[in-house]
XYZ file of C-alpha atoms in Angstrom:
771
model
C -7.065 27.884 -22.202
C -8.338 31.217 -20.828
C -8.255 32.010 -17.134
C -12.036 31.711 -16.607
C -12.208 28.296 -18.272
C -9.190 27.065 -16.291
C -10.830 28.271 -13.082
C -14.152 26.548 -13.801
C -12.725 23.272 -15.053
C -9.744 22.647 -12.822
C -9.324 25.064 -9.959
C -12.929 25.424 -8.832
C -13.143 21.844 -7.468
C -10.047 22.437 -5.298
C -11.185 25.857 -4.093
C -14.688 24.507 -3.426
C -13.234 21.698 -1.349
C -11.152 24.229 0.566
C -14.274 26.357 1.168
C -16.334 23.376 2.363
C -13.581 22.342 4.762
C -13.549 25.859 6.156
C -17.328 25.781 6.665
C -17.138 22.399 8.401
C -14.423 23.736 10.672
C -16.461 26.842 11.453
C -19.633 24.805 12.095
C -17.889 22.448 14.495
C -16.407 25.399 16.264
C -19.901 26.905 16.835
C -21.352 23.756 18.387
C -22.290 24.166 22.068
C -20.021 21.236 22.900
C -17.130 19.484 21.131
C -18.194 16.802 18.625
C -15.941 14.037 19.927
C -18.176 11.353 18.402
C -16.827 12.483 15.047
C -13.208 11.750 16.001
C -13.627 7.977 16.383
C -11.817 5.872 13.746
C -13.368 3.842 12.190
C -16.268 6.299 12.030
C -19.431 5.665 14.023
C -22.670 5.395 12.052
C -24.092 8.653 10.745
C -27.612 8.601 12.153
C -29.845 11.154 10.484
C -32.891 12.572 12.235
C -31.539 11.996 15.754
C -30.019 14.290 18.329
C -26.448 13.699 19.517
C -26.156 12.981 23.225
C -23.574 14.561 25.458
C -22.151 12.641 28.413
C -20.317 15.079 30.656
C -18.700 12.390 32.774
C -18.370 8.746 31.868
C -19.013 6.161 34.601
C -15.888 4.931 36.361
C -17.250 1.429 36.945
C -17.891 -1.470 34.598
C -20.210 -4.479 34.946
C -20.060 -7.737 32.950
C -22.930 -10.210 32.578
C -20.586 -13.009 31.479
C -17.191 -14.227 32.625
C -15.937 -14.396 29.018
C -15.972 -10.591 28.938
C -13.524 -10.186 31.822
C -10.483 -10.617 29.554
C -11.840 -7.904 27.221
C -12.175 -5.496 30.146
C -8.634 -6.320 31.238
C -7.337 -5.475 27.769
C -9.296 -2.209 27.734
C -7.818 -1.225 31.082
C -4.289 -2.091 29.926
C -4.759 0.131 26.883
C -6.103 2.972 29.024
C -3.141 2.769 31.385
C -0.707 2.798 28.460
C -2.395 5.976 27.224
C -2.116 7.632 30.639
C -5.836 7.318 31.400
C -7.688 5.967 34.413
C -8.802 2.337 34.190
C -12.372 1.207 34.860
C -13.225 -0.440 38.176
C -14.866 -3.824 37.767
C -17.965 -4.120 40.028
C -20.930 -6.466 40.310
C -23.638 -3.835 40.823
C -23.559 -0.049 40.739
C -25.919 2.850 40.059
C -23.711 4.384 37.346
C -21.620 2.030 35.231
C -20.613 0.819 31.812
C -22.729 -2.325 31.487
C -21.596 -5.102 29.164
C -24.266 -7.531 27.953
C -23.265 -10.567 25.914
C -25.945 -11.492 23.360
C -24.650 -14.572 21.502
C -27.321 -14.465 18.780
C -26.189 -11.032 17.618
C -24.351 -11.088 14.231
C -20.577 -11.355 14.522
C -18.880 -8.003 15.090
C -22.053 -6.066 15.870
C -22.589 -4.074 19.056
C -25.161 -1.643 20.377
C -24.284 1.312 22.594
C -26.975 3.052 24.662
C -27.017 5.802 27.289
C -29.858 5.646 29.828
C -30.286 6.452 33.524
C -26.609 7.176 34.042
C -25.517 3.855 32.559
C -23.712 3.273 29.279
C -24.629 -0.200 28.028
C -22.712 -2.081 25.355
C -24.427 -5.211 24.099
C -23.779 -7.580 21.232
C -21.728 -10.559 20.120
C -18.509 -11.273 21.985
C -16.270 -9.670 19.389
C -18.890 -6.942 18.936
C -18.620 -5.993 22.593
C -14.843 -5.852 22.231
C -15.260 -3.422 19.322
C -17.627 -1.397 21.481
C -14.921 -1.276 24.141
C -12.454 -0.040 21.520
C -14.921 2.762 20.710
C -15.099 3.526 24.427
C -11.291 3.429 24.603
C -10.941 6.081 21.908
C -13.600 8.209 23.592
C -11.733 8.055 26.904
C -8.324 8.929 25.464
C -9.631 11.752 23.241
C -12.200 13.279 25.622
C -11.590 16.589 27.360
C -14.941 17.834 28.687
C -17.122 14.797 28.115
C -18.037 12.797 25.036
C -20.682 12.974 22.338
C -22.602 9.914 21.159
C -24.184 10.210 17.697
C -27.501 9.212 19.283
C -28.958 8.046 22.586
C -28.565 4.550 21.226
C -26.926 3.280 18.067
C -25.855 0.029 16.440
C -22.447 -0.369 14.841
C -21.164 -3.296 12.754
C -18.427 -4.078 10.217
C -19.102 -4.079 6.492
C -16.524 -6.816 5.751
C -15.473 -9.999 7.538
C -11.779 -9.792 6.525
C -10.278 -6.560 7.786
C -6.609 -7.303 7.658
C -3.023 -6.167 7.848
C 0.004 -8.097 6.658
C 3.567 -7.964 7.948
C 6.676 -9.392 6.282
C 9.164 -10.563 8.916
C 11.443 -12.371 6.465
C 13.183 -9.398 4.836
C 13.616 -7.836 8.279
C 12.997 -9.666 11.533
C 11.009 -7.974 14.314
C 10.902 -8.950 17.993
C 7.916 -10.509 19.741
C 7.214 -7.272 21.606
C 6.712 -5.374 18.371
C 4.496 -8.100 16.876
C 2.240 -7.690 19.904
C 2.257 -3.909 19.531
C 1.323 -4.317 15.866
C -1.574 -6.580 16.873
C -2.678 -3.964 19.421
C -2.713 -1.352 16.672
C -5.012 -3.559 14.605
C -7.284 -4.238 17.574
C -7.624 -0.542 18.429
C -8.896 0.056 14.882
C -11.321 -2.918 14.903
C -9.319 -4.964 12.402
C -9.571 -8.715 12.783
C -6.910 -10.454 10.655
C -3.127 -10.463 10.979
C -1.420 -12.027 7.933
C 2.024 -13.077 9.154
C 4.499 -13.535 6.280
C 6.977 -15.894 7.927
C 9.136 -17.270 5.111
C 10.767 -15.942 1.957
C 14.034 -15.943 0.034
C 15.734 -13.722 2.619
C 14.900 -15.600 5.809
C 12.920 -18.461 7.405
C 11.367 -17.174 10.631
C 9.416 -20.034 12.253
C 10.759 -23.028 14.184
C 9.928 -26.398 12.602
C 11.058 -29.152 14.931
C 11.210 -31.901 12.303
C 13.512 -29.779 10.138
C 15.794 -27.811 12.490
C 18.101 -26.597 9.716
C 15.324 -24.296 8.510
C 16.158 -22.007 11.400
C 19.762 -23.072 12.057
C 20.680 -22.108 8.486
C 17.648 -20.566 6.819
C 17.037 -17.863 9.422
C 20.487 -16.339 8.844
C 21.941 -14.279 6.003
C 25.446 -12.965 6.016
C 24.512 -9.429 4.959
C 21.873 -7.252 3.300
C 22.037 -5.210 0.130
C 22.567 -1.486 0.746
C 19.597 0.599 -0.460
C 18.959 -0.264 -4.145
C 22.462 -1.258 -5.177
C 21.457 -4.200 -7.383
C 24.011 -3.576 -10.153
C 26.729 -3.404 -9.111
C 25.707 -5.165 -5.928
C 26.802 -3.570 -2.633
C 26.230 -5.365 0.678
C 26.411 -3.914 4.171
C 28.538 -6.735 5.639
C 26.216 -7.071 8.667
C 24.881 -10.565 9.491
C 21.117 -10.847 10.054
C 19.323 -13.598 11.927
C 16.200 -14.294 13.930
C 13.221 -16.612 14.174
C 10.213 -17.274 16.390
C 10.203 -20.375 18.548
C 7.031 -22.411 18.612
C 6.427 -21.230 22.159
C 6.636 -17.620 20.967
C 4.282 -18.336 18.082
C 1.707 -19.830 20.458
C 2.086 -16.808 22.722
C 1.454 -14.401 19.821
C -1.505 -16.399 18.473
C -3.087 -16.429 21.930
C -2.368 -12.713 22.388
C -4.122 -11.961 19.094
C -7.078 -14.253 19.839
C -7.788 -12.389 23.073
C -8.086 -9.273 20.929
C -10.405 -11.070 18.477
C -7.750 -11.184 15.775
C -7.066 -14.267 13.681
C -3.420 -14.853 12.758
C -3.057 -16.284 9.249
C 0.446 -17.718 8.686
C 2.115 -17.648 5.285
C 4.585 -20.349 4.255
C 5.787 -19.460 0.743
C 5.726 -22.138 -1.956
C 6.738 -23.123 -4.582
C 8.675 -19.870 -5.132
C 10.378 -17.484 -2.702
C 12.043 -20.582 -1.257
C 15.762 -19.720 -1.116
C 15.950 -19.649 2.686
C 14.414 -23.127 2.880
C 16.571 -24.465 0.050
C 19.729 -23.109 1.672
C 18.961 -25.492 4.534
C 17.589 -28.411 2.484
C 18.844 -28.174 -1.146
C 17.586 -31.722 -1.836
C 14.110 -30.246 -2.393
C 15.242 -28.053 -5.284
C 15.363 -29.206 -8.887
C 19.136 -29.702 -9.087
C 20.015 -30.203 -5.390
C 22.703 -27.523 -5.689
C 23.834 -25.632 -2.557
C 22.430 -22.100 -2.363
C 22.647 -19.262 0.147
C 19.930 -17.242 1.800
C 19.410 -14.275 -0.526
C 21.015 -10.997 0.517
C 19.316 -8.805 -2.078
C 15.656 -8.231 -2.862
C 13.764 -9.636 -5.812
C 12.850 -13.073 -7.131
C 15.108 -16.122 -7.342
C 15.068 -18.674 -10.152
C 15.568 -21.413 -7.558
C 12.191 -22.736 -6.399
C 10.842 -25.910 -4.827
C 10.885 -28.919 -7.137
C 7.469 -30.516 -7.772
C 8.664 -34.049 -6.958
C 6.834 -36.128 -4.344
C 9.574 -35.833 -1.719
C 9.281 -32.036 -1.798
C 5.530 -32.233 -1.325
C 6.052 -34.546 1.647
C 8.591 -32.100 3.100
C 6.119 -29.218 2.781
C 3.237 -31.242 4.209
C 5.364 -32.057 7.243
C 6.017 -28.341 7.703
C 2.322 -27.544 7.332
C 1.465 -30.168 9.958
C 3.510 -28.261 12.514
C 2.166 -24.917 11.291
C -1.438 -26.093 11.646
C -0.635 -27.252 15.157
C 0.350 -23.686 16.029
C -2.279 -21.694 14.134
C -5.992 -22.526 14.522
C -6.941 -20.200 11.629
C -9.343 -21.472 8.968
C -6.991 -20.256 6.243
C -3.333 -21.166 5.738
C -1.549 -18.904 3.245
C 0.808 -20.723 0.891
C 2.105 -17.810 -1.182
C 2.149 -19.061 -4.771
C 3.351 -15.779 -6.259
C 6.245 -14.936 -8.570
C 7.319 -18.470 -9.500
C 9.923 -18.541 -12.299
C 9.577 -21.679 -14.395
C 13.126 -21.876 -15.812
C 14.296 -24.599 -13.377
C 11.161 -26.689 -13.965
C 11.683 -26.556 -17.727
C 15.097 -28.221 -17.317
C 14.209 -30.559 -14.438
C 13.721 -34.242 -15.220
C 11.452 -34.737 -12.192
C 9.218 -31.811 -13.139
C 8.999 -32.808 -16.791
C 8.180 -36.360 -15.738
C 5.404 -35.022 -13.514
C 3.986 -33.093 -16.442
C 3.914 -36.227 -18.607
C 2.516 -38.393 -15.838
C -0.369 -36.051 -15.073
C -1.069 -34.816 -18.614
C -0.026 -31.230 -17.954
C 0.522 -29.129 -21.069
C 2.898 -26.513 -19.600
C 4.646 -25.308 -16.472
C 1.679 -23.111 -15.508
C -0.422 -26.241 -15.217
C 2.441 -27.815 -13.278
C 2.191 -24.972 -10.766
C -1.552 -25.568 -10.556
C -0.881 -29.275 -9.940
C 1.527 -28.363 -7.129
C -1.006 -26.001 -5.506
C -3.794 -28.590 -5.818
C -1.708 -31.140 -3.901
C -1.271 -28.679 -1.056
C -4.912 -27.563 -1.252
C -6.134 -31.152 -0.991
C -3.865 -31.795 1.967
C -5.033 -28.714 3.846
C -8.650 -29.589 3.065
C -8.124 -33.093 4.477
C -7.017 -31.443 7.712
C -10.099 -29.209 7.884
C -8.334 -26.077 6.670
C -8.526 -23.894 3.585
C -5.700 -22.771 1.348
C -5.331 -19.121 0.362
C -2.687 -17.773 -2.006
C -1.692 -14.793 -4.102
C -3.534 -14.452 -7.411
C -0.849 -16.336 -9.403
C -2.410 -19.548 -8.087
C -5.083 -18.956 -10.736
C -2.547 -19.730 -13.470
C -3.139 -23.154 -14.955
C -6.437 -23.554 -13.100
C -7.512 -22.808 -9.523
C -7.503 -25.558 -6.906
C -11.067 -26.527 -5.865
C -11.085 -25.139 -2.322
C -8.539 -22.343 -2.636
C -9.215 -18.703 -1.837
C -7.418 -15.932 -3.707
C -5.647 -12.856 -2.389
C -5.611 -10.459 -5.333
C -2.522 -8.224 -5.421
C -1.823 -7.601 -9.131
C -4.871 -5.374 -9.407
C -8.381 -6.750 -8.888
C -8.569 -8.952 -11.976
C -7.510 -12.128 -10.155
C -10.042 -11.517 -7.417
C -12.789 -10.893 -9.958
C -12.006 -14.138 -11.796
C -11.966 -16.108 -8.542
C -15.253 -14.597 -7.292
C -16.975 -15.379 -10.595
C -15.777 -18.973 -10.228
C -17.270 -19.152 -6.732
C -14.062 -18.845 -4.704
C -13.573 -16.609 -1.689
C -11.463 -13.508 -2.256
C -9.429 -10.980 -0.290
C -8.630 -7.838 -2.248
C -5.173 -6.374 -1.744
C -4.264 -4.520 -4.948
C -0.865 -2.881 -5.087
C -2.504 0.307 -6.327
C -4.302 0.985 -3.026
C -3.184 -1.515 -0.388
C 0.616 -1.682 -0.528
C 1.927 0.291 2.404
C 5.564 -0.211 1.403
C 4.942 2.389 -1.328
C 5.805 6.047 -0.937
C 3.068 8.071 0.713
C 4.549 11.515 0.086
C 7.295 13.461 -1.647
C 10.367 11.292 -2.371
C 12.698 14.030 -1.128
C 11.193 14.051 2.365
C 10.157 10.411 2.751
C 12.429 7.507 3.727
C 13.626 5.168 0.984
C 10.818 2.916 -0.235
C 10.359 0.220 -2.844
C 8.600 2.647 -5.203
C 4.976 3.336 -6.100
C 2.896 6.182 -4.741
C -0.020 5.312 -2.468
C -1.315 8.344 -0.629
C -3.666 8.382 2.332
C -6.432 9.710 0.104
C -5.918 6.893 -2.394
C -6.216 4.266 0.345
C -9.392 5.933 1.622
C -10.890 5.954 -1.893
C -10.776 2.163 -2.094
C -13.790 -0.154 -2.008
C -13.075 -3.904 -2.153
C -16.066 -5.002 -4.242
C -15.581 -4.168 -7.943
C -18.605 -2.815 -9.801
C -18.198 -5.570 -12.389
C -19.326 -8.260 -9.919
C -23.017 -9.036 -9.609
C -24.761 -9.513 -6.262
C -24.040 -13.248 -6.098
C -20.389 -12.865 -7.038
C -19.838 -9.926 -4.663
C -20.646 -12.162 -1.687
C -17.375 -14.033 -2.259
C -15.321 -10.890 -1.507
C -14.498 -11.284 2.190
C -12.772 -7.915 2.444
C -9.297 -6.497 1.994
C -5.973 -5.986 3.721
C -2.953 -3.715 3.692
C 0.396 -5.315 2.838
C 3.659 -4.323 4.501
C 6.719 -5.698 2.692
C 9.781 -4.771 4.701
C 12.702 -4.739 2.263
C 13.298 -1.085 3.166
C 11.952 -1.114 6.739
C 14.647 -2.087 9.179
C 13.056 -1.083 12.478
C 9.668 -1.196 14.246
C 9.510 2.614 14.155
C 9.922 2.563 10.374
C 7.127 0.002 9.995
C 4.819 2.176 12.089
C 5.712 5.206 9.973
C 4.832 3.409 6.738
C 1.627 1.937 8.160
C 0.229 5.020 9.892
C -2.060 6.715 9.130
C -2.836 4.585 6.060
C -3.966 1.735 8.333
C -6.514 4.129 9.860
C -7.925 4.877 6.403
C -8.158 1.202 5.436
C -9.735 0.298 8.786
C -12.498 2.840 8.138
C -12.980 1.633 4.547
C -13.469 -1.957 5.717
C -15.625 -1.168 8.743
C -17.907 1.402 7.143
C -18.058 0.079 3.587
C -20.189 2.282 1.371
C -21.360 4.246 4.401
C -17.939 5.752 5.024
C -17.856 9.558 5.391
C -16.083 11.855 2.945
C -12.304 11.937 2.846
C -12.282 15.507 4.179
C -14.323 14.463 7.206
C -11.989 11.540 7.792
C -8.947 13.799 7.550
C -10.442 16.262 10.035
C -10.979 13.455 12.570
C -7.431 12.319 11.952
C -6.077 15.471 13.607
C -7.507 14.341 16.945
C -6.507 10.764 16.211
C -2.865 11.761 15.847
C -2.875 12.836 19.504
C -4.360 9.437 20.350
C -1.519 7.682 18.506
C 1.093 9.871 20.187
C -0.207 8.957 23.643
C 0.257 5.298 22.750
C 3.786 5.894 21.396
C 3.069 5.104 17.754
C 5.238 6.714 15.094
C 3.208 8.072 12.159
C 3.889 9.849 8.887
C 3.229 13.591 8.598
C 2.719 13.328 4.826
C -0.953 14.241 5.284
C 0.266 17.777 6.124
C 2.003 18.088 2.755
C 1.263 21.015 0.468
C -0.422 19.830 -2.749
C 0.625 21.281 -6.095
C -1.081 21.339 -9.475
C 0.595 22.428 -12.710
C -1.311 23.710 -15.754
C -0.264 24.857 -19.190
C -0.689 28.391 -20.550
C 0.215 29.448 -24.125
C 3.661 30.742 -23.145
C 4.410 29.140 -19.768
C 3.345 26.739 -17.038
C 1.598 27.822 -13.851
C 1.557 26.122 -10.462
C -1.169 26.366 -7.835
C -0.578 25.330 -4.225
C -3.246 23.890 -1.935
C -3.109 23.546 1.856
C -3.912 20.160 3.408
C -6.229 21.758 5.975
C -8.137 25.076 5.958
C -6.818 26.039 9.383
C -3.333 27.168 8.433
C -1.249 28.795 5.741
C 1.366 28.040 3.103
C 4.756 29.739 3.058
C 6.977 29.417 -0.010
C 10.204 30.426 -1.761
C 11.224 30.575 -5.433
C 14.943 31.183 -4.942
C 15.884 27.683 -3.794
C 16.075 28.612 -0.112
C 14.370 26.456 2.481
C 11.048 27.719 3.795
C 10.609 29.213 7.257
C 7.897 31.251 8.957
C 9.380 34.438 7.500
C 8.984 33.189 3.915
C 6.317 34.721 1.692
C 2.720 33.722 2.451
C 0.851 32.069 -0.403
C -2.587 33.300 -1.456
C -4.845 30.424 -2.525
C -6.093 32.469 -5.516
C -2.599 33.098 -6.872
C -0.492 31.038 -9.260
C 3.265 30.754 -9.581
C 4.558 31.345 -13.095
C 7.054 28.886 -14.606
C 8.765 30.111 -17.771
C 12.351 29.266 -16.847
C 14.199 26.727 -14.729
C 13.154 27.313 -11.144
C 13.083 25.589 -7.751
C 9.883 26.183 -5.772
C 9.644 25.166 -2.114
C 6.567 25.313 0.118
C 5.518 24.267 3.597
C 2.294 24.211 5.618
C 2.031 26.094 8.938
C -0.571 26.165 11.711
C -0.320 28.738 14.476
C 3.135 29.687 13.174
C 4.325 26.094 13.661
C 5.472 24.000 10.706
C 3.332 20.896 10.440
C 4.457 18.878 7.474
C 7.364 18.166 5.155
C 8.705 20.725 2.718
C 7.474 20.477 -0.854
C 10.380 20.928 -3.267
C 9.615 21.105 -6.989
C 12.460 21.573 -9.496
C 11.282 22.713 -12.939
C 13.408 22.542 -16.094
C 11.286 24.660 -18.408
C 11.885 23.978 -22.124
C 10.017 24.184 -25.478
C 8.523 20.701 -25.030
C 6.406 22.109 -22.185
C 4.442 24.181 -24.722
C 3.693 21.291 -27.098
C 0.389 19.550 -27.568
C 0.936 15.921 -26.552
C -1.030 12.772 -27.355
C -0.614 9.014 -27.076
C -2.320 6.198 -28.964
C -2.377 4.120 -25.757
C -3.045 5.677 -22.328
C -0.740 4.742 -19.453
C -1.762 1.975 -17.072
C -4.429 3.278 -14.691
C -2.171 2.643 -11.705
C 0.665 4.762 -13.143
C -1.179 7.619 -14.794
C -1.034 10.421 -12.237
C -1.273 13.672 -14.176
C -2.129 11.940 -17.455
C -0.043 12.135 -20.618
C 0.693 15.837 -19.970
C 2.954 14.634 -17.150
C 5.598 13.909 -19.811
C 6.012 17.618 -20.604
C 5.489 19.260 -17.196
C 9.183 20.268 -16.779
C 9.663 17.852 -13.872
C 12.104 15.059 -14.605
C 11.643 11.959 -12.458
C 14.561 10.694 -10.433
C 15.511 7.519 -8.654
C 14.584 6.046 -6.292
C 11.402 5.807 -8.332
C 8.173 7.316 -6.998
C 4.999 6.521 -8.912
C 3.905 10.158 -8.914
C 6.867 11.102 -11.143
C 6.501 8.461 -13.866
C 3.943 7.123 -16.322
C 3.875 3.367 -16.888
C 2.728 0.968 -19.595
C 2.595 -2.805 -19.062
C 3.093 -5.011 -22.120
C 2.036 -2.233 -24.506
C 3.668 -0.182 -27.262
C 2.720 3.484 -26.927
C 3.251 5.978 -29.726
C 3.580 9.506 -28.352
C 3.299 12.616 -30.497
C 4.363 16.200 -29.759
C 2.934 19.075 -31.826
C 3.890 22.768 -31.933
C 2.354 25.713 -33.776
C 5.802 26.490 -35.182
C 9.274 24.965 -35.149
C 10.614 25.093 -31.568
C 14.074 26.488 -30.895
C 16.101 23.434 -29.901
C 18.792 21.080 -31.183
C 18.142 17.901 -29.194
C 15.335 15.882 -27.700
C 15.863 14.078 -24.413
C 13.724 11.289 -22.961
C 13.808 10.098 -19.355
C 13.411 6.300 -19.124
C 13.648 4.012 -16.123
C 15.513 0.715 -15.903
C 14.719 -1.210 -12.730
C 14.626 -4.845 -13.734
C 14.132 -6.188 -10.207
C 10.722 -4.446 -10.390
C 10.021 -5.778 -13.930
C 10.764 -2.339 -15.425
C 12.799 -2.778 -18.616
C 14.054 -0.537 -21.376
C 12.073 -1.044 -24.595
C 13.079 -3.432 -27.356
C 13.173 -0.482 -29.748
C 12.551 3.261 -29.911
C 11.724 4.871 -33.246
C 11.842 8.692 -33.476
C 10.271 10.487 -36.438
C 9.593 14.095 -37.435
C 7.127 15.842 -39.697
C 6.256 19.283 -41.029
C 2.525 18.623 -41.423
C 1.657 15.631 -39.221
C 0.978 13.423 -42.272
C 4.328 12.594 -43.820
C 6.935 11.482 -41.252
C 10.642 10.945 -41.751
C 12.969 8.907 -39.600
C 15.097 10.751 -37.076
C 16.591 7.831 -35.127
C 15.962 4.168 -34.417
C 17.578 2.555 -31.376
C 17.473 -1.048 -30.182
C 17.526 -2.379 -26.630
C 21.179 -3.397 -26.627
C 22.172 0.181 -27.467
C 19.804 1.589 -24.844
C 21.158 -0.796 -22.202
C 24.748 0.178 -23.068
C 23.985 3.901 -22.912
C 21.760 3.855 -19.825
C 22.921 5.999 -16.928
C 20.654 6.388 -13.944
C 19.000 9.830 -13.727
C 20.280 10.900 -17.149
C 18.258 11.509 -20.310
C 18.679 9.634 -23.560
C 19.354 12.331 -26.188
C 19.031 12.517 -29.975
C 19.682 15.278 -32.504
C 16.654 17.103 -33.913
C 16.359 17.650 -37.707
C 18.178 20.632 -39.241
C 15.052 21.861 -41.000
C 11.610 23.122 -39.960
C 9.326 20.670 -38.178
C 6.141 20.842 -36.110
C 5.687 17.207 -35.089
C 7.837 14.672 -33.284
C 6.577 11.094 -32.977
C 8.221 8.563 -30.643
C 7.203 4.910 -30.936
C 8.155 2.463 -28.182
C 8.183 -1.296 -28.776
C 8.485 -3.388 -25.629
C 9.580 -7.011 -25.326
C 6.722 -9.474 -25.828
C 7.479 -10.946 -22.418
C 10.297 -10.916 -19.915
C 12.819 -13.634 -20.868
C 13.780 -16.590 -18.686
C 16.444 -15.853 -16.116
C 15.270 -12.265 -15.662
C 13.122 -10.905 -12.809
C 9.476 -11.382 -13.762
C 10.247 -14.026 -16.396
C 7.224 -14.763 -18.558
C 5.370 -11.618 -17.456
C 4.690 -8.434 -19.403
C 7.536 -5.927 -18.986
C 6.839 -2.423 -17.716
C 7.871 0.688 -19.633
C 8.293 3.808 -17.482
C 8.726 7.308 -18.927
C 9.051 10.479 -16.877
C 9.754 13.416 -19.185
C 10.421 14.566 -22.744
C 12.692 17.596 -23.038
C 13.889 19.822 -25.888
C 17.377 21.199 -25.402
C 19.750 23.603 -27.159
């Protein structure tokens, strides 16, 4: 590809974006007053054809027309004090004031803000007025010389009714004080649902008075696995315990309700039940004693489907419903191995009795019993998308996490849906470079990716789309052991999701959001929230030339500069300055490091890219099956970009196929100089990532007639696997121009293995030719 074509096709979009950002920055700098209205998150409505209004000094007084608003004002004042700002003075009548007007007939969540005669009025529904106060709160904390409203009067309202965040307190327990702080964070960003994941294999965290052993035994584990030491297992030897008393639960539910947040509890069933079964093994299939799990993953031991187990769970739900007034009760329903049910006399008898053809229908039967019970109590069941398997219970709602397919199916069937796909909404994934980020479960979900999300798939028609209530971010805490770590993983991705769900299709561009985020970071700092600096990371793009690779670096913001090294040394302010028009040549093994600076101060983490240049980098590569859309960053060319993925796995370094058999071909113009081919594969069975059943390597002179080079089965691959090392095979001792590698995966994950019955994942990072 010539330089001009490369520039037009691939670099011009990045340079254009950089230029536009610079213009926006310049324009804002030339305004006669600071545009603080543009720093509110979620964004205020963009009102065309109106003139922004500047308020030099906000009123110091506040007036309420209804006693129900007094608690909202008290919360606002508490927030202001925590941020080091002056609280409002509550008065009954004043010339200049913030005037709150409750208008019960206004749609839920909507408020109107208007500036007239020295008064700032906020009117709307009760929760709408609270959201207006949260807008006012951000204005107050961020203002320096007054504030800017987008118009003299404007109306603001949420696009979605479910604007949620989840928190797993089973894997790691968090104190009541942090749960309240987490709720405050949601409230400040106009989110309205807190999904509280209270039970799992690694800990039962809610007091149930009828079954005290759930907390006496189930809330305790004797240790926790160290990092990702699954095989061989290594534990830390440190006991873990903790649960919330019913008094504490009531306190938290009330605290959230005052902030117009609904707390949705999750009690996992029929899987993820080890903590419960450690306390009451009689409700398992074989009544065998088990321990609370100390490592992450999925256990084969699940609740039995017998009547006594259902009665046990209904008793628990009775107490849960007494604590949580939410319409929805989350019952989990995900990742349920069926191996115990297949061997259980009670479960097999249930299948015969109710005419169920397989264990998937047995799971559906189980969920229907719980759904009917919750419905009889005036509640609705919601569960992860696996509850679709075997048929969806009549009144159940679906939370779609394995992509959007489950949510689409449920919406088409007339069931309510919350979208929460792992691709965009899992905040336990890496958000930046693995080398500078804390250990995470895997994946790669950047701030920009979160902001790109929209919860209503294009494939749904208007009627079906109405069943999508919204979306939520999920925070699984296997690798988050402290409140500060949770905040780091959540922020600023929560800010992006909050704007997506409030603004809907009217959200501003990502660059405008990111510019407002700079001011918002100061807001978060004043409130003592810990956030990730990954948004300040230098972005790199690698392209192929006939005889080498080239890398381009891009700054995260136009106001600043990139400094870099190519000798392996860490970057400092004295390092060479990068010119946005330049490229860095890669025709040998090299370590490139780069960092972003503003005003001579380093702002973000150091980018560190190790390249192992080899003849494979110059090949033409193709695949008969593209990688899964969620693990296709960089496309198939990623496999020959000289960057070998390492563990712990980050989604940006690997391509993934689920339940498919890709055939990948490399082509050269002439025989490359090399003796071996190496392939980087990942084995991480706890994440359903398995080595293939078979690899078949072939070579050819002309691309038509292929001869076998090697054929390897899974047992050999498993025996030879060493983490972070390539599998290697000898190349033919005669001229060749084509190498073809065919991968055959297992048809499904076998019983007794993590993900049993599901499609296995195949992950490949790099293909290398070596001397």
